[in-house]
Amino acid sequence: MKKFLIIANWKLNGNFNFIDKNINLIKEKINNSLYFCNLSIAPPYVYLNYINNLLKKTSISLTAQNVDIHIKGSFTGEISIKMLKDVGVKYVIIGHSERRLFHNENNNFVSKKFFLIKKYGLIPILCLGETEEQKKNNQAEKIVIKQINDIIENNNIDILNKIIIAYEPVWAIGSGKNANIDEIQKIVLFIKNYLISLNTKIVENIYFIYGGSVNNSNIDIFFKKNIINGFLIGKASLEAEKFISLIKKTKKYLVN
Ligand code: PEP
């Protein structure tokens, strides 16, 4: 069975006080009982190295919220995959709807990042999902398949080996309105079946996680069906006590 994965996406939040408080609490309260899941923290870039040092001797890993499509050169303000590797990053989030929306990142651009992440041996967390409008027009399946196809077409199907696909309906992110388990199941199964039709083995090595307003009050619904291998969590990862309680609730479902 795949080990459950929880990624805390801090987005544009945090400072040294916040980090010390949050990481210390997590280490103190749950580090020793994290055998049931892989926990990873995605802070803003500038804190990656500092947090990497705090996380030494723990099982908690580091995730980057983004990466550039270049390795080095005159690209002011950008950070390369090699730099992320240097500071101990394991996973890299790409295709997040906030980057698609606020930074005009399209599927083609995301596929270039995907290729580099794989080339340098890190693990992409490929975010995909439909907007509210697309959902209303019954286009969710079409949209997620297009998001995947553009990766495959620019590379090839084997590039999907050992990756994470985060189904994140855009309307659910930061809105307090989570997708229900049937909606998640419908899309995840649709993606799985599509991938199986291309390569029978590939899905065995893909993690399917869900993101979009997961919190302490709705966490139970995601375990009503055995469909996802983890969560990408934004807002609810920003308060250490609540985040720890969410991880403990998750444990209840995973450890009998
Ligand atoms: C996200 O930004 O990936 C996310 C899931 O955010 P939130 O949990 O706040 O909806």
PDB file of C-alpha atoms and ligand atoms in Angstrom:
ATOM      1  CA  MET A   1       0.000   0.000   0.000  1.00  0.00           C
ATOM      2  CA  LYS A   2       1.178   3.505  -0.766  1.00  0.00           C
ATOM      3  CA  LYS A   3       2.206   5.519   2.274  1.00  0.00           C
ATOM      4  CA  PHE A   4      -0.114   8.490   2.759  1.00  0.00           C
ATOM      5  CA  LEU A   5       1.407  11.832   1.798  1.00  0.00           C
ATOM      6  CA  ILE A   6       0.600  15.191   3.387  1.00  0.00           C
ATOM      7  CA  ILE A   7       2.030  18.345   1.841  1.00  0.00           C
ATOM      8  CA  ALA A   8       1.693  21.646   3.713  1.00  0.00           C
ATOM      9  CA  ASN A   9       1.628  24.438   1.141  1.00  0.00           C
ATOM     10  CA  TRP A  10       2.397  27.626   3.074  1.00  0.00           C
ATOM     11  CA  LYS A  11       2.138  29.775  -0.068  1.00  0.00           C
ATOM     12  CA  LEU A  12       3.187  33.397   0.584  1.00  0.00           C
ATOM     13  CA  ASN A  13       3.023  33.131   4.362  1.00  0.00           C
ATOM     14  CA  GLY A  14       5.450  32.857   7.244  1.00  0.00           C
ATOM     15  CA  ASN A  15       8.524  34.443   8.792  1.00  0.00           C
ATOM     16  CA  PHE A  16      11.280  33.139  11.084  1.00  0.00           C
ATOM     17  CA  ASN A  17       9.044  33.279  14.188  1.00  0.00           C
ATOM     18  CA  PHE A  18       6.266  31.420  12.426  1.00  0.00           C
ATOM     19  CA  ILE A  19       8.691  28.792  11.141  1.00  0.00           C
ATOM     20  CA  ASP A  20      10.383  28.193  14.496  1.00  0.00           C
ATOM     21  CA  LYS A  21       7.030  27.864  16.245  1.00  0.00           C
ATOM     22  CA  ASN A  22       5.459  25.607  13.614  1.00  0.00           C
ATOM     23  CA  ILE A  23       8.392  23.315  12.964  1.00  0.00           C
ATOM     24  CA  ASN A  24       9.215  22.953  16.652  1.00  0.00           C
ATOM     25  CA  LEU A  25       5.631  22.049  17.496  1.00  0.00           C
ATOM     26  CA  ILE A  26       5.419  19.524  14.673  1.00  0.00           C
ATOM     27  CA  LYS A  27       8.710  17.959  15.709  1.00  0.00           C
ATOM     28  CA  GLU A  28       7.723  17.845  19.357  1.00  0.00           C
ATOM     29  CA  LYS A  29       4.155  16.568  18.920  1.00  0.00           C
ATOM     30  CA  ILE A  30       4.167  14.262  15.922  1.00  0.00           C
ATOM     31  CA  ASN A  31       7.588  13.572  14.462  1.00  0.00           C
ATOM     32  CA  ASN A  32       7.938  10.323  16.406  1.00  0.00           C
ATOM     33  CA  SER A  33       4.558   9.052  15.315  1.00  0.00           C
ATOM     34  CA  LEU A  34       4.885   9.864  11.623  1.00  0.00           C
ATOM     35  CA  TYR A  35       5.463   6.261  10.560  1.00  0.00           C
ATOM     36  CA  PHE A  36       2.020   6.169   8.922  1.00  0.00           C
ATOM     37  CA  CYS A  37       2.561   9.072   6.535  1.00  0.00           C
ATOM     38  CA  ASN A  38       5.109  11.149   4.676  1.00  0.00           C
ATOM     39  CA  LEU A  39       4.889  14.760   5.713  1.00  0.00           C
ATOM     40  CA  SER A  40       6.411  17.532   3.635  1.00  0.00           C
ATOM     41  CA  ILE A  41       6.537  21.300   4.120  1.00  0.00           C
ATOM     42  CA  ALA A  42       6.397  23.760   1.214  1.00  0.00           C
ATOM     43  CA  PRO A  43       7.547  27.143   2.516  1.00  0.00           C
ATOM     44  CA  PRO A  44       8.405  30.228   0.454  1.00  0.00           C
ATOM     45  CA  TYR A  45      11.752  29.793  -1.350  1.00  0.00           C
ATOM     46  CA  VAL A  46      13.811  32.031   0.937  1.00  0.00           C
ATOM     47  CA  TYR A  47      13.203  29.784   3.926  1.00  0.00           C
ATOM     48  CA  LEU A  48      13.951  26.431   2.263  1.00  0.00           C
ATOM     49  CA  ASN A  49      17.538  26.214   3.398  1.00  0.00           C
ATOM     50  CA  TYR A  50      16.747  27.312   6.948  1.00  0.00           C
ATOM     51  CA  ILE A  51      13.944  24.753   7.232  1.00  0.00           C
ATOM     52  CA  ASN A  52      16.097  22.051   5.677  1.00  0.00           C
ATOM     53  CA  ASN A  53      18.465  22.492   8.625  1.00  0.00           C
ATOM     54  CA  LEU A  54      15.614  22.388  11.139  1.00  0.00           C
ATOM     55  CA  LEU A  55      14.319  19.169   9.587  1.00  0.00           C
ATOM     56  CA  LYS A  56      17.608  17.270   9.757  1.00  0.00           C
ATOM     57  CA  LYS A  57      17.187  14.058  11.761  1.00  0.00           C
ATOM     58  CA  THR A  58      13.427  14.059  11.139  1.00  0.00           C
ATOM     59  CA  SER A  59      11.419  12.143   8.557  1.00  0.00           C
ATOM     60  CA  ILE A  60       9.794  15.370   7.370  1.00  0.00           C
ATOM     61  CA  SER A  61      10.786  16.443   3.874  1.00  0.00           C
ATOM     62  CA  LEU A  62      10.908  19.682   1.964  1.00  0.00           C
ATOM     63  CA  THR A  63       8.764  20.731  -0.986  1.00  0.00           C
ATOM     64  CA  ALA A  64       9.303  23.726  -3.279  1.00  0.00           C
ATOM     65  CA  GLN A  65       6.286  25.740  -4.385  1.00  0.00           C
ATOM     66  CA  ASN A  66       7.697  26.383  -7.845  1.00  0.00           C
ATOM     67  CA  VAL A  67      10.759  26.093 -10.105  1.00  0.00           C
ATOM     68  CA  ASP A  68      12.016  27.881 -13.196  1.00  0.00           C
ATOM     69  CA  ILE A  69      12.329  26.294 -16.650  1.00  0.00           C
ATOM     70  CA  HIS A  70      16.012  27.297 -16.890  1.00  0.00           C
ATOM     71  CA  ILE A  71      19.017  25.809 -15.150  1.00  0.00           C
ATOM     72  CA  LYS A  72      21.136  28.942 -14.972  1.00  0.00           C
ATOM     73  CA  GLY A  73      21.761  32.261 -16.654  1.00  0.00           C
ATOM     74  CA  SER A  74      20.231  35.700 -16.992  1.00  0.00           C
ATOM     75  CA  PHE A  75      16.811  35.025 -15.533  1.00  0.00           C
ATOM     76  CA  THR A  76      16.445  37.592 -12.772  1.00  0.00           C
ATOM     77  CA  GLY A  77      14.312  36.472  -9.885  1.00  0.00           C
ATOM     78  CA  GLU A  78      14.190  32.803 -10.833  1.00  0.00           C
ATOM     79  CA  ILE A  79      15.272  29.667  -8.962  1.00  0.00           C
ATOM     80  CA  SER A  80      16.501  26.544 -10.744  1.00  0.00           C
ATOM     81  CA  ILE A  81      15.905  22.867 -10.083  1.00  0.00           C
ATOM     82  CA  LYS A  82      19.612  22.402  -9.267  1.00  0.00           C
ATOM     83  CA  MET A  83      19.364  25.065  -6.569  1.00  0.00           C
ATOM     84  CA  LEU A  84      16.322  23.345  -5.101  1.00  0.00           C
ATOM     85  CA  LYS A  85      18.216  20.077  -5.083  1.00  0.00           C
ATOM     86  CA  ASP A  86      21.143  21.807  -3.362  1.00  0.00           C
ATOM     87  CA  VAL A  87      18.956  22.897  -0.452  1.00  0.00           C
ATOM     88  CA  GLY A  88      17.446  19.457   0.076  1.00  0.00           C
ATOM     89  CA  VAL A  89      14.109  19.722  -1.723  1.00  0.00           C
ATOM     90  CA  LYS A  90      12.359  16.431  -2.516  1.00  0.00           C
ATOM     91  CA  TYR A  91       9.078  17.459  -4.166  1.00  0.00           C
ATOM     92  CA  VAL A  92       8.228  20.404  -6.428  1.00  0.00           C
ATOM     93  CA  ILE A  93       4.695  21.736  -6.900  1.00  0.00           C
ATOM     94  CA  ILE A  94       3.891  22.679 -10.502  1.00  0.00           C
ATOM     95  CA  GLY A  95       0.746  23.639 -12.344  1.00  0.00           C
ATOM     96  CA  HIS A  96      -0.842  25.096  -9.225  1.00  0.00           C
ATOM     97  CA  SER A  97      -3.950  27.061 -10.197  1.00  0.00           C
ATOM     98  CA  GLU A  98      -2.580  30.196  -8.513  1.00  0.00           C
ATOM     99  CA  ARG A  99       0.426  30.083 -10.833  1.00  0.00           C
ATOM    100  CA  ARG A 100      -1.758  29.326 -13.843  1.00  0.00           C
ATOM    101  CA  LEU A 101      -4.030  32.246 -12.922  1.00  0.00           C
ATOM    102  CA  PHE A 102      -1.696  34.934 -11.546  1.00  0.00           C
ATOM    103  CA  HIS A 103       1.413  34.115 -13.599  1.00  0.00           C
ATOM    104  CA  ASN A 104      -0.201  32.950 -16.833  1.00  0.00           C
ATOM    105  CA  GLU A 105       1.478  29.549 -16.712  1.00  0.00           C
ATOM    106  CA  ASN A 106       0.042  27.260 -19.365  1.00  0.00           C
ATOM    107  CA  ASN A 107       0.279  23.488 -19.847  1.00  0.00           C
ATOM    108  CA  ASN A 108       3.248  23.808 -22.170  1.00  0.00           C
ATOM    109  CA  PHE A 109       5.215  25.811 -19.611  1.00  0.00           C
ATOM    110  CA  VAL A 110       4.244  23.361 -16.863  1.00  0.00           C
ATOM    111  CA  SER A 111       5.460  20.453 -18.992  1.00  0.00           C
ATOM    112  CA  LYS A 112       8.928  22.062 -19.307  1.00  0.00           C
ATOM    113  CA  LYS A 113       9.139  22.284 -15.523  1.00  0.00           C
ATOM    114  CA  PHE A 114       7.928  18.717 -15.231  1.00  0.00           C
ATOM    115  CA  PHE A 115      10.683  17.489 -17.535  1.00  0.00           C
ATOM    116  CA  LEU A 116      13.430  19.279 -15.583  1.00  0.00           C
ATOM    117  CA  ILE A 117      12.176  18.059 -12.209  1.00  0.00           C
ATOM    118  CA  LYS A 118      12.295  14.463 -13.443  1.00  0.00           C
ATOM    119  CA  LYS A 119      15.630  14.944 -15.161  1.00  0.00           C
ATOM    120  CA  TYR A 120      17.212  16.067 -11.905  1.00  0.00           C
ATOM    121  CA  GLY A 121      15.661  13.293  -9.866  1.00  0.00           C
ATOM    122  CA  LEU A 122      13.130  15.247  -7.824  1.00  0.00           C
ATOM    123  CA  ILE A 123       9.421  14.439  -7.657  1.00  0.00           C
ATOM    124  CA  PRO A 124       6.853  16.653  -9.363  1.00  0.00           C
ATOM    125  CA  ILE A 125       3.526  17.319  -7.720  1.00  0.00           C
ATOM    126  CA  LEU A 126       1.441  18.063 -10.780  1.00  0.00           C
ATOM    127  CA  CYS A 127      -1.662  20.055  -9.841  1.00  0.00           C
ATOM    128  CA  LEU A 128      -4.652  19.802 -12.077  1.00  0.00           C
ATOM    129  CA  GLY A 129      -8.320  20.548 -11.877  1.00  0.00           C
ATOM    130  CA  GLU A 130     -11.226  22.416 -13.379  1.00  0.00           C
ATOM    131  CA  THR A 131     -12.619  25.878 -12.667  1.00  0.00           C
ATOM    132  CA  GLU A 132     -16.161  26.424 -11.409  1.00  0.00           C
ATOM    133  CA  GLU A 133     -17.275  27.412 -14.902  1.00  0.00           C
ATOM    134  CA  GLN A 134     -15.727  24.296 -16.442  1.00  0.00           C
ATOM    135  CA  LYS A 135     -17.393  22.160 -13.792  1.00  0.00           C
ATOM    136  CA  LYS A 136     -20.781  23.717 -14.575  1.00  0.00           C
ATOM    137  CA  ASN A 137     -20.220  22.939 -18.257  1.00  0.00           C
ATOM    138  CA  ASN A 138     -19.303  19.315 -17.489  1.00  0.00           C
ATOM    139  CA  GLN A 139     -15.786  19.850 -18.769  1.00  0.00           C
ATOM    140  CA  ALA A 140     -13.822  18.629 -15.741  1.00  0.00           C
ATOM    141  CA  GLU A 141     -12.679  15.374 -17.354  1.00  0.00           C
ATOM    142  CA  LYS A 142     -11.719  17.071 -20.600  1.00  0.00           C
ATOM    143  CA  ILE A 143      -9.671  19.702 -18.740  1.00  0.00           C
ATOM    144  CA  VAL A 144      -7.676  17.304 -16.549  1.00  0.00           C
ATOM    145  CA  ILE A 145      -6.909  15.014 -19.479  1.00  0.00           C
ATOM    146  CA  LYS A 146      -5.677  17.973 -21.501  1.00  0.00           C
ATOM    147  CA  GLN A 147      -3.456  18.984 -18.567  1.00  0.00           C
ATOM    148  CA  ILE A 148      -1.971  15.479 -18.532  1.00  0.00           C
ATOM    149  CA  ASN A 149      -1.770  15.062 -22.307  1.00  0.00           C
ATOM    150  CA  ASP A 150       0.306  18.175 -22.725  1.00  0.00           C
ATOM    151  CA  ILE A 151       2.884  16.679 -20.352  1.00  0.00           C
ATOM    152  CA  ILE A 152       2.918  13.348 -22.191  1.00  0.00           C
ATOM    153  CA  GLU A 153       3.006  14.886 -25.667  1.00  0.00           C
ATOM    154  CA  ASN A 154       5.998  17.059 -24.841  1.00  0.00           C
ATOM    155  CA  ASN A 155       7.782  14.142 -23.183  1.00  0.00           C
ATOM    156  CA  ASN A 156       6.408  10.597 -23.232  1.00  0.00           C
ATOM    157  CA  ILE A 157       4.230   8.416 -21.017  1.00  0.00           C
ATOM    158  CA  ASP A 158       7.153   6.988 -19.011  1.00  0.00           C
ATOM    159  CA  ILE A 159       7.834  10.414 -17.601  1.00  0.00           C
ATOM    160  CA  LEU A 160       4.760   9.898 -15.389  1.00  0.00           C
ATOM    161  CA  ASN A 161       6.535   7.146 -13.486  1.00  0.00           C
ATOM    162  CA  LYS A 162       6.896   7.933  -9.747  1.00  0.00           C
ATOM    163  CA  ILE A 163       5.106  11.253  -9.717  1.00  0.00           C
ATOM    164  CA  ILE A 164       2.314  12.823  -7.734  1.00  0.00           C
ATOM    165  CA  ILE A 165      -0.889  14.030  -9.312  1.00  0.00           C
ATOM    166  CA  ALA A 166      -2.802  16.449  -7.133  1.00  0.00           C
ATOM    167  CA  TYR A 167      -6.426  16.784  -8.109  1.00  0.00           C
ATOM    168  CA  GLU A 168      -7.209  20.325  -7.049  1.00  0.00           C
ATOM    169  CA  PRO A 169     -10.504  21.673  -8.366  1.00  0.00           C
ATOM    170  CA  VAL A 170      -9.857  25.400  -8.726  1.00  0.00           C
ATOM    171  CA  TRP A 171     -13.205  26.259  -7.147  1.00  0.00           C
ATOM    172  CA  ALA A 172     -12.241  24.341  -4.013  1.00  0.00           C
ATOM    173  CA  ILE A 173      -8.885  26.008  -3.387  1.00  0.00           C
ATOM    174  CA  GLY A 174      -8.984  28.466  -0.517  1.00  0.00           C
ATOM    175  CA  SER A 175     -12.768  28.754  -0.849  1.00  0.00           C
ATOM    176  CA  GLY A 176     -13.834  26.647   2.129  1.00  0.00           C
ATOM    177  CA  LYS A 177     -15.857  24.582  -0.385  1.00  0.00           C
ATOM    178  CA  ASN A 178     -14.251  21.139  -0.687  1.00  0.00           C
ATOM    179  CA  ALA A 179     -15.056  18.594  -3.378  1.00  0.00           C
ATOM    180  CA  ASN A 180     -17.032  15.661  -2.010  1.00  0.00           C
ATOM    181  CA  ILE A 181     -15.633  12.155  -2.145  1.00  0.00           C
ATOM    182  CA  ASP A 182     -17.837  11.122  -5.090  1.00  0.00           C
ATOM    183  CA  GLU A 183     -16.605  14.048  -7.144  1.00  0.00           C
ATOM    184  CA  ILE A 184     -13.000  13.209  -6.262  1.00  0.00           C
ATOM    185  CA  GLN A 185     -13.526   9.542  -7.053  1.00  0.00           C
ATOM    186  CA  LYS A 186     -15.100  10.330 -10.415  1.00  0.00           C
ATOM    187  CA  ILE A 187     -12.146  12.432 -11.596  1.00  0.00           C
ATOM    188  CA  VAL A 188      -9.384  10.296 -10.075  1.00  0.00           C
ATOM    189  CA  LEU A 189     -10.841   7.113 -11.580  1.00  0.00           C
ATOM    190  CA  PHE A 190     -11.284   8.847 -14.894  1.00  0.00           C
ATOM    191  CA  ILE A 191      -7.600   9.862 -14.913  1.00  0.00           C
ATOM    192  CA  LYS A 192      -6.491   6.408 -13.771  1.00  0.00           C
ATOM    193  CA  ASN A 193      -8.496   4.643 -16.475  1.00  0.00           C
ATOM    194  CA  TYR A 194      -7.207   7.022 -19.096  1.00  0.00           C
ATOM    195  CA  LEU A 195      -3.608   6.356 -18.055  1.00  0.00           C
ATOM    196  CA  ILE A 196      -4.208   2.603 -17.918  1.00  0.00           C
ATOM    197  CA  SER A 197      -5.476   2.783 -21.499  1.00  0.00           C
ATOM    198  CA  LEU A 198      -2.076   4.225 -22.473  1.00  0.00           C
ATOM    199  CA  ASN A 199       0.124   2.071 -20.282  1.00  0.00           C
ATOM    200  CA  THR A 200      -1.228  -0.668 -18.031  1.00  0.00           C
ATOM    201  CA  LYS A 201       1.465  -0.336 -15.375  1.00  0.00           C
ATOM    202  CA  ILE A 202       2.031   3.373 -15.025  1.00  0.00           C
ATOM    203  CA  VAL A 203      -0.671   4.181 -12.436  1.00  0.00           C
ATOM    204  CA  GLU A 204       0.844   1.777  -9.930  1.00  0.00           C
ATOM    205  CA  ASN A 205       3.666   4.256  -9.467  1.00  0.00           C
ATOM    206  CA  ILE A 206       1.581   7.404  -9.355  1.00  0.00           C
ATOM    207  CA  TYR A 207       0.295   8.975  -6.163  1.00  0.00           C
ATOM    208  CA  PHE A 208      -3.119  10.607  -6.428  1.00  0.00           C
ATOM    209  CA  ILE A 209      -3.666  13.251  -3.796  1.00  0.00           C
ATOM    210  CA  TYR A 210      -6.450  15.780  -3.256  1.00  0.00           C
ATOM    211  CA  GLY A 211      -6.228  19.486  -2.479  1.00  0.00           C
ATOM    212  CA  GLY A 212      -8.934  22.084  -1.917  1.00  0.00           C
ATOM    213  CA  SER A 213     -10.148  23.333   1.464  1.00  0.00           C
ATOM    214  CA  VAL A 214      -9.188  20.226   3.432  1.00  0.00           C
ATOM    215  CA  ASN A 215      -9.538  21.074   7.128  1.00  0.00           C
ATOM    216  CA  ASN A 216     -10.317  19.651  10.554  1.00  0.00           C
ATOM    217  CA  SER A 217     -14.071  19.808  10.038  1.00  0.00           C
ATOM    218  CA  ASN A 218     -14.256  17.983   6.719  1.00  0.00           C
ATOM    219  CA  ILE A 219     -11.286  15.587   6.956  1.00  0.00           C
ATOM    220  CA  ASP A 220     -13.503  12.557   7.678  1.00  0.00           C
ATOM    221  CA  ILE A 221     -15.277  12.640   4.337  1.00  0.00           C
ATOM    222  CA  PHE A 222     -12.072  11.988   2.401  1.00  0.00           C
ATOM    223  CA  PHE A 223     -11.733   8.590   4.041  1.00  0.00           C
ATOM    224  CA  LYS A 224     -15.237   7.404   3.142  1.00  0.00           C
ATOM    225  CA  LYS A 225     -13.720   5.806   0.056  1.00  0.00           C
ATOM    226  CA  ASN A 226     -10.257   4.485  -0.470  1.00  0.00           C
ATOM    227  CA  ILE A 227      -9.445   6.679  -3.407  1.00  0.00           C
ATOM    228  CA  ILE A 228      -6.660   9.129  -2.569  1.00  0.00           C
ATOM    229  CA  ASN A 229      -3.101   8.678  -1.312  1.00  0.00           C
ATOM    230  CA  GLY A 230      -2.714  12.040   0.357  1.00  0.00           C
ATOM    231  CA  PHE A 231      -3.561  15.731   0.696  1.00  0.00           C
ATOM    232  CA  LEU A 232      -2.157  19.019  -0.459  1.00  0.00           C
ATOM    233  CA  ILE A 233      -3.158  21.455   2.262  1.00  0.00           C
ATOM    234  CA  GLY A 234      -2.966  25.235   2.116  1.00  0.00           C
ATOM    235  CA  LYS A 235      -4.819  27.321   4.692  1.00  0.00           C
ATOM    236  CA  ALA A 236      -5.250  24.549   7.246  1.00  0.00           C
ATOM    237  CA  SER A 237      -1.484  24.023   7.402  1.00  0.00           C
ATOM    238  CA  LEU A 238      -0.811  27.528   8.661  1.00  0.00           C
ATOM    239  CA  GLU A 239      -1.793  27.028  12.299  1.00  0.00           C
ATOM    240  CA  ALA A 240       0.453  24.392  13.812  1.00  0.00           C
ATOM    241  CA  GLU A 241      -1.949  23.135  16.504  1.00  0.00           C
ATOM    242  CA  LYS A 242      -4.814  22.700  14.032  1.00  0.00           C
ATOM    243  CA  PHE A 243      -2.529  21.142  11.445  1.00  0.00           C
ATOM    244  CA  ILE A 244      -1.224  18.652  14.001  1.00  0.00           C
ATOM    245  CA  SER A 245      -4.760  17.764  14.976  1.00  0.00           C
ATOM    246  CA  LEU A 246      -5.604  17.208  11.294  1.00  0.00           C
ATOM    247  CA  ILE A 247      -2.635  14.846  10.945  1.00  0.00           C
ATOM    248  CA  LYS A 248      -3.713  12.974  14.068  1.00  0.00           C
ATOM    249  CA  LYS A 249      -7.223  12.578  12.671  1.00  0.00           C
ATOM    250  CA  THR A 250      -5.722  11.231   9.451  1.00  0.00           C
ATOM    251  CA  LYS A 251      -3.755   8.709  11.458  1.00  0.00           C
ATOM    252  CA  LYS A 252      -6.962   7.366  12.989  1.00  0.00           C
ATOM    253  CA  TYR A 253      -8.122   6.313   9.526  1.00  0.00           C
ATOM    254  CA  LEU A 254      -4.850   4.854   8.376  1.00  0.00           C
ATOM    255  CA  VAL A 255      -3.715   2.910  11.405  1.00  0.00           C
ATOM    256  CA  ASN A 256      -6.014   0.199  12.694  1.00  0.00           C
TER     257      ASN A 256
HETATM  258  C1  PEP B   1      -3.716  24.696  -2.317  1.00  0.00           C
HETATM  259  O1  PEP B   1      -3.434  25.881  -2.455  1.00  0.00           O
HETATM  260  O2  PEP B   1      -3.095  23.817  -2.944  1.00  0.00           O
HETATM  261  C2  PEP B   1      -4.771  24.344  -1.381  1.00  0.00           C
HETATM  262  C3  PEP B   1      -5.214  23.119  -1.376  1.00  0.00           C
HETATM  263  O3  PEP B   1      -5.204  25.361  -0.590  1.00  0.00           O
HETATM  264  P1  PEP B   1      -6.394  25.264   0.493  1.00  0.00           P
HETATM  265  O4  PEP B   1      -6.135  24.045   1.333  1.00  0.00           O
HETATM  266  O5  PEP B   1      -6.282  26.528   1.289  1.00  0.00           O
HETATM  267  O6  PEP B   1      -7.660  25.155  -0.261  1.00  0.00           O
END
